[in-house]
Amino acid sequence: MPSSTPVVPIHPYYPREVEIVGYLANEWNTLELCSMFGAGCAVIFTITYLVVKRLRPHVSTGDLLTVMWFVLCGCIHSFFEGYFAYNFRNMGRMQDLFGQLWKEYSLSDSRYLTQDAFVLCMETITAMFWGPLSFVTAALIAVDHPMRYPLQTVVSLGQLYGDVLYYATSLFDHAILHISYSRPEAAYYWGYFVFMNSFWIVIPAYLIYTSMTESAGAVAALSKMEKTLKDVTKAKGANGVANGSVKKRN
């Protein structure tokens, strides 16, 4: 008779019965992976800071931080998320740095190891569009080009929309289908899934607000200038007519 003993999965991900093709355990631990990720971010920020200061020595702190944010986004979207989109069929067995980082993050969302259609499409679009456009936006801000605000709005809205859908699909499955993709430990759900992704909610929302404020102010100033020019033109025309009438009487 076949054994009725349940098969214990060989991986630490949730739901426990999910199949992860070719899974290999990470060779680096959490501290090592997080340290390498943090070191990579520090290098990106340092290089960006030096380049921007060279291009615009008197750049404002706000613009400098915004450039650093978009360069970081460009690197994460294009290379890290692009890596996932390219290797999505084999993520369980990947043992290079990016592969192990994804497997570490997947403890909070196992969809990244199961060829989930939504995260694949979302990450592919992010890598193809928001990654390169983040670099372009950073460059425009660095040189204070007027197109910075429209593009900043477009990229930030794309990031915000994608992150909202990312949260919503997971929460829907949890609340309606009773499927949890995260391990129960708080560090994974609140640390990885909630906290790390919240940056792409809070910061893009703020950047959209500042872009709209600046754009509205520019349009208002232009409208005011045009109205002033029209008033001046009318006044000159009226003065010309009045002067002509005086000359005729004289």
Tab-separated table of C-alpha atoms in Angstrom:
chain	number	residue	atom	x	y	z
A	1	MET	CA	0.000	0.000	0.000
A	2	PRO	CA	1.226	3.521	-0.768
A	3	SER	CA	2.365	5.529	2.233
A	4	SER	CA	-0.041	8.232	3.479
A	5	THR	CA	2.748	10.189	5.150
A	6	PRO	CA	2.792	13.753	3.765
A	7	VAL	CA	5.856	14.732	1.790
A	8	VAL	CA	7.896	17.388	3.554
A	9	PRO	CA	8.927	20.151	1.119
A	10	ILE	CA	12.642	20.743	0.655
A	11	HIS	CA	12.333	24.515	0.725
A	12	PRO	CA	11.408	27.113	3.395
A	13	TYR	CA	8.796	29.013	1.361
A	14	TYR	CA	5.046	29.479	1.804
A	15	PRO	CA	2.601	28.024	1.006
A	16	ARG	CA	4.451	24.964	2.217
A	17	GLU	CA	3.122	22.740	-0.578
A	18	VAL	CA	4.232	25.051	-3.398
A	19	GLU	CA	6.572	23.470	-5.918
A	20	ILE	CA	9.843	25.266	-6.689
A	21	VAL	CA	11.601	23.670	-9.639
A	22	GLY	CA	15.280	22.863	-9.093
A	23	TYR	CA	15.472	24.603	-5.730
A	24	LEU	CA	18.921	25.004	-4.174
A	25	ALA	CA	19.449	26.552	-0.742
A	26	ASN	CA	21.367	29.828	-0.597
A	27	GLU	CA	25.080	29.624	0.123
A	28	TRP	CA	25.163	33.084	1.771
A	29	ASN	CA	23.155	33.918	4.881
A	30	THR	CA	20.772	36.832	5.388
A	31	LEU	CA	23.341	39.147	6.974
A	32	GLU	CA	25.840	38.574	4.183
A	33	LEU	CA	23.264	39.149	1.447
A	34	CYS	CA	21.823	42.282	3.060
A	35	SER	CA	25.326	43.644	3.636
A	36	MET	CA	26.257	43.152	-0.016
A	37	PHE	CA	23.021	44.768	-1.156
A	38	GLY	CA	23.609	47.722	1.184
A	39	ALA	CA	27.206	48.063	-0.029
A	40	GLY	CA	25.984	48.125	-3.620
A	41	CYS	CA	23.509	50.907	-2.821
A	42	ALA	CA	26.266	52.869	-1.064
A	43	VAL	CA	28.495	52.639	-4.147
A	44	ILE	CA	25.644	53.807	-6.404
A	45	PHE	CA	24.876	56.762	-4.129
A	46	THR	CA	28.544	57.768	-3.863
A	47	ILE	CA	29.172	57.722	-7.611
A	48	THR	CA	25.927	59.598	-8.277
A	49	TYR	CA	26.774	62.235	-5.677
A	50	LEU	CA	30.204	62.889	-7.183
A	51	VAL	CA	28.900	63.088	-10.765
A	52	VAL	CA	26.024	65.439	-9.918
A	53	LYS	CA	28.254	67.713	-7.836
A	54	ARG	CA	30.618	67.942	-10.798
A	55	LEU	CA	27.800	68.799	-13.210
A	56	ARG	CA	25.956	71.207	-10.865
A	57	PRO	CA	28.188	72.319	-7.983
A	58	HIS	CA	25.361	74.348	-6.427
A	59	VAL	CA	22.629	71.734	-6.840
A	60	SER	CA	19.960	71.877	-4.143
A	61	THR	CA	19.733	69.099	-1.585
A	62	GLY	CA	16.269	68.174	-2.834
A	63	ASP	CA	17.423	67.779	-6.434
A	64	LEU	CA	20.505	65.834	-5.351
A	65	LEU	CA	18.451	63.364	-3.326
A	66	THR	CA	15.949	63.005	-6.176
A	67	VAL	CA	18.729	62.238	-8.667
A	68	MET	CA	20.169	59.643	-6.288
A	69	TRP	CA	16.728	58.078	-5.914
A	70	PHE	CA	16.172	57.760	-9.666
A	71	VAL	CA	19.668	56.382	-10.299
A	72	LEU	CA	19.069	53.750	-7.611
A	73	CYS	CA	15.675	52.973	-9.197
A	74	GLY	CA	17.297	52.695	-12.614
A	75	CYS	CA	19.861	50.216	-11.318
A	76	ILE	CA	17.307	48.119	-9.418
A	77	HIS	CA	14.711	48.152	-12.199
A	78	SER	CA	17.082	47.533	-15.100
A	79	PHE	CA	19.566	45.099	-13.589
A	80	PHE	CA	18.033	43.440	-10.522
A	81	GLU	CA	14.448	43.192	-11.755
A	82	GLY	CA	15.645	42.679	-15.312
A	83	TYR	CA	17.658	39.713	-14.008
A	84	PHE	CA	14.465	38.205	-12.611
A	85	ALA	CA	12.526	38.749	-15.839
A	86	TYR	CA	15.293	37.029	-17.831
A	87	ASN	CA	15.777	34.098	-15.425
A	88	PHE	CA	12.242	33.632	-14.115
A	89	ARG	CA	12.082	29.959	-15.164
A	90	ASN	CA	15.185	29.032	-13.169
A	91	MET	CA	15.082	31.270	-10.097
A	92	GLY	CA	14.988	28.358	-7.643
A	93	ARG	CA	18.410	27.092	-8.700
A	94	MET	CA	20.220	30.425	-9.248
A	95	GLN	CA	23.277	30.781	-6.988
A	96	ASP	CA	24.895	34.039	-8.112
A	97	LEU	CA	24.452	37.210	-6.033
A	98	PHE	CA	21.232	38.399	-7.666
A	99	GLY	CA	19.777	34.897	-7.635
A	100	GLN	CA	20.438	34.463	-3.925
A	101	LEU	CA	19.103	37.954	-3.179
A	102	TRP	CA	15.866	37.062	-4.974
A	103	LYS	CA	15.592	33.800	-3.048
A	104	GLU	CA	16.133	35.692	0.196
A	105	TYR	CA	13.446	38.238	-0.697
A	106	SER	CA	11.112	35.440	-1.838
A	107	LEU	CA	10.803	34.322	1.774
A	108	SER	CA	8.306	37.196	1.915
A	109	ASP	CA	6.744	36.455	-1.505
A	110	SER	CA	7.236	33.022	-3.017
A	111	ARG	CA	5.603	34.091	-6.297
A	112	TYR	CA	9.064	35.057	-7.509
A	113	LEU	CA	10.098	31.401	-7.488
A	114	THR	CA	6.954	29.883	-9.002
A	115	GLN	CA	6.788	31.593	-12.413
A	116	ASP	CA	3.795	33.655	-11.314
A	117	ALA	CA	2.265	35.483	-14.294
A	118	PHE	CA	1.588	38.774	-12.512
A	119	VAL	CA	5.016	39.340	-10.977
A	120	LEU	CA	6.685	38.292	-14.243
A	121	CYS	CA	4.671	40.788	-16.311
A	122	MET	CA	5.016	43.534	-13.707
A	123	GLU	CA	8.773	43.101	-13.337
A	124	THR	CA	9.313	42.832	-17.103
A	125	ILE	CA	7.468	46.096	-17.762
A	126	THR	CA	9.376	47.733	-14.919
A	127	ALA	CA	12.728	46.589	-16.278
A	128	MET	CA	11.949	47.579	-19.868
A	129	PHE	CA	10.412	50.987	-19.261
A	130	TRP	CA	10.809	52.405	-15.752
A	131	GLY	CA	14.460	51.358	-15.478
A	132	PRO	CA	15.795	53.237	-18.528
A	133	LEU	CA	13.407	56.151	-17.960
A	134	SER	CA	14.658	56.456	-14.383
A	135	PHE	CA	18.167	57.055	-15.708
A	136	VAL	CA	16.856	59.631	-18.212
A	137	THR	CA	14.893	61.389	-15.463
A	138	ALA	CA	17.965	61.482	-13.216
A	139	ALA	CA	20.013	63.033	-16.025
A	140	LEU	CA	17.370	65.693	-16.727
A	141	ILE	CA	17.193	66.636	-13.048
A	142	ALA	CA	20.988	66.737	-12.815
A	143	VAL	CA	21.156	69.393	-15.552
A	144	ASP	CA	17.896	71.094	-14.437
A	145	HIS	CA	16.167	70.519	-17.780
A	146	PRO	CA	12.488	71.638	-17.915
A	147	MET	CA	11.402	68.182	-19.133
A	148	ARG	CA	12.374	66.771	-15.768
A	149	TYR	CA	8.930	67.384	-14.262
A	150	PRO	CA	6.776	65.679	-16.924
A	151	LEU	CA	9.070	62.643	-17.034
A	152	GLN	CA	9.348	62.528	-13.243
A	153	THR	CA	5.553	62.366	-13.100
A	154	VAL	CA	5.319	59.583	-15.698
A	155	VAL	CA	7.974	57.374	-14.085
A	156	SER	CA	6.713	57.944	-10.540
A	157	LEU	CA	3.127	57.172	-11.553
A	158	GLY	CA	4.270	53.956	-13.230
A	159	GLN	CA	6.167	52.913	-10.107
A	160	LEU	CA	3.254	53.776	-7.833
A	161	TYR	CA	0.731	51.936	-10.006
A	162	GLY	CA	2.875	48.809	-10.225
A	163	ASP	CA	3.504	48.726	-6.476
A	164	VAL	CA	-0.174	49.204	-5.633
A	165	LEU	CA	-1.067	46.277	-7.910
A	166	TYR	CA	1.722	44.226	-6.351
A	167	TYR	CA	0.301	44.758	-2.870
A	168	ALA	CA	-3.290	44.365	-4.017
A	169	THR	CA	-2.863	41.005	-5.780
A	170	SER	CA	-1.069	39.501	-2.788
A	171	LEU	CA	-3.598	40.839	-0.297
A	172	PHE	CA	-6.484	39.629	-2.474
A	173	ASP	CA	-5.097	36.093	-2.542
A	174	HIS	CA	-4.550	36.222	1.214
A	175	ALA	CA	-8.002	37.601	2.095
A	176	ILE	CA	-10.175	35.859	-0.514
A	177	LEU	CA	-8.319	32.681	-1.465
A	178	HIS	CA	-6.583	32.233	1.909
A	179	ILE	CA	-3.178	31.838	0.251
A	180	SER	CA	-0.176	33.364	1.983
A	181	TYR	CA	3.060	33.792	0.033
A	182	SER	CA	5.096	35.027	2.997
A	183	ARG	CA	6.613	33.135	5.867
A	184	PRO	CA	4.914	33.971	9.199
A	185	GLU	CA	7.945	35.678	10.759
A	186	ALA	CA	7.438	39.448	11.124
A	187	ALA	CA	10.857	40.223	9.644
A	188	TYR	CA	9.817	38.747	6.308
A	189	TYR	CA	6.302	40.125	6.005
A	190	TRP	CA	6.725	43.533	7.669
A	191	GLY	CA	10.411	43.962	6.881
A	192	TYR	CA	10.714	42.684	3.311
A	193	PHE	CA	7.199	42.722	1.867
A	194	VAL	CA	5.725	45.818	3.529
A	195	PHE	CA	8.647	48.076	4.463
A	196	MET	CA	10.960	47.561	1.495
A	197	ASN	CA	8.190	47.996	-1.050
A	198	SER	CA	6.687	51.008	0.743
A	199	PHE	CA	9.498	53.193	-0.632
A	200	TRP	CA	7.898	52.858	-4.076
A	201	ILE	CA	4.603	54.101	-2.626
A	202	VAL	CA	5.724	57.024	-0.473
A	203	ILE	CA	8.512	58.521	-2.601
A	204	PRO	CA	6.744	58.354	-6.002
A	205	ALA	CA	3.597	59.846	-4.440
A	206	TYR	CA	5.658	62.745	-3.082
A	207	LEU	CA	7.461	63.247	-6.406
A	208	ILE	CA	4.158	63.268	-8.301
A	209	TYR	CA	2.885	65.947	-5.913
A	210	THR	CA	6.003	68.109	-6.311
A	211	SER	CA	5.951	67.704	-10.111
A	212	MET	CA	2.307	68.732	-10.318
A	213	THR	CA	2.935	71.685	-8.013
A	214	GLU	CA	5.884	72.906	-10.082
A	215	SER	CA	4.026	72.373	-13.360
A	216	ALA	CA	0.930	74.175	-12.095
A	217	GLY	CA	3.092	77.057	-10.845
A	218	ALA	CA	4.842	77.333	-14.213
A	219	VAL	CA	1.548	77.362	-16.113
A	220	ALA	CA	0.097	79.954	-13.731
A	221	ALA	CA	3.176	82.161	-14.114
A	222	LEU	CA	3.023	81.885	-17.926
A	223	SER	CA	-0.685	82.713	-17.952
A	224	LYS	CA	-0.061	85.721	-15.725
A	225	MET	CA	2.768	86.886	-17.996
A	226	GLU	CA	0.608	86.536	-21.101
A	227	LYS	CA	-2.225	88.461	-19.444
A	228	THR	CA	0.207	91.210	-18.413
A	229	LEU	CA	1.584	91.469	-21.969
A	230	LYS	CA	-1.932	91.679	-23.368
A	231	ASP	CA	-2.835	94.412	-20.887
A	232	VAL	CA	0.327	96.346	-21.747
A	233	THR	CA	-0.373	95.984	-25.467
A	234	LYS	CA	-3.942	97.216	-25.009
A	235	ALA	CA	-2.758	100.128	-22.909
A	236	LYS	CA	-0.192	101.125	-25.538
A	237	GLY	CA	-2.841	100.870	-28.231
A	238	ALA	CA	-5.227	103.036	-26.224
A	239	ASN	CA	-2.496	105.607	-25.586
A	240	GLY	CA	-1.654	105.658	-29.285
A	241	VAL	CA	-5.261	106.335	-30.235
A	242	ALA	CA	-5.545	109.044	-27.589
A	243	ASN	CA	-2.331	110.705	-28.728
A	244	GLY	CA	-3.520	110.617	-32.352
A	245	SER	CA	-6.772	112.293	-31.394
A	246	VAL	CA	-4.908	115.039	-29.519
A	247	LYS	CA	-2.651	115.699	-32.494
A	248	LYS	CA	-5.629	116.006	-34.834
A	249	ARG	CA	-7.305	118.560	-32.574
A	250	ASN	CA	-4.102	120.558	-32.379
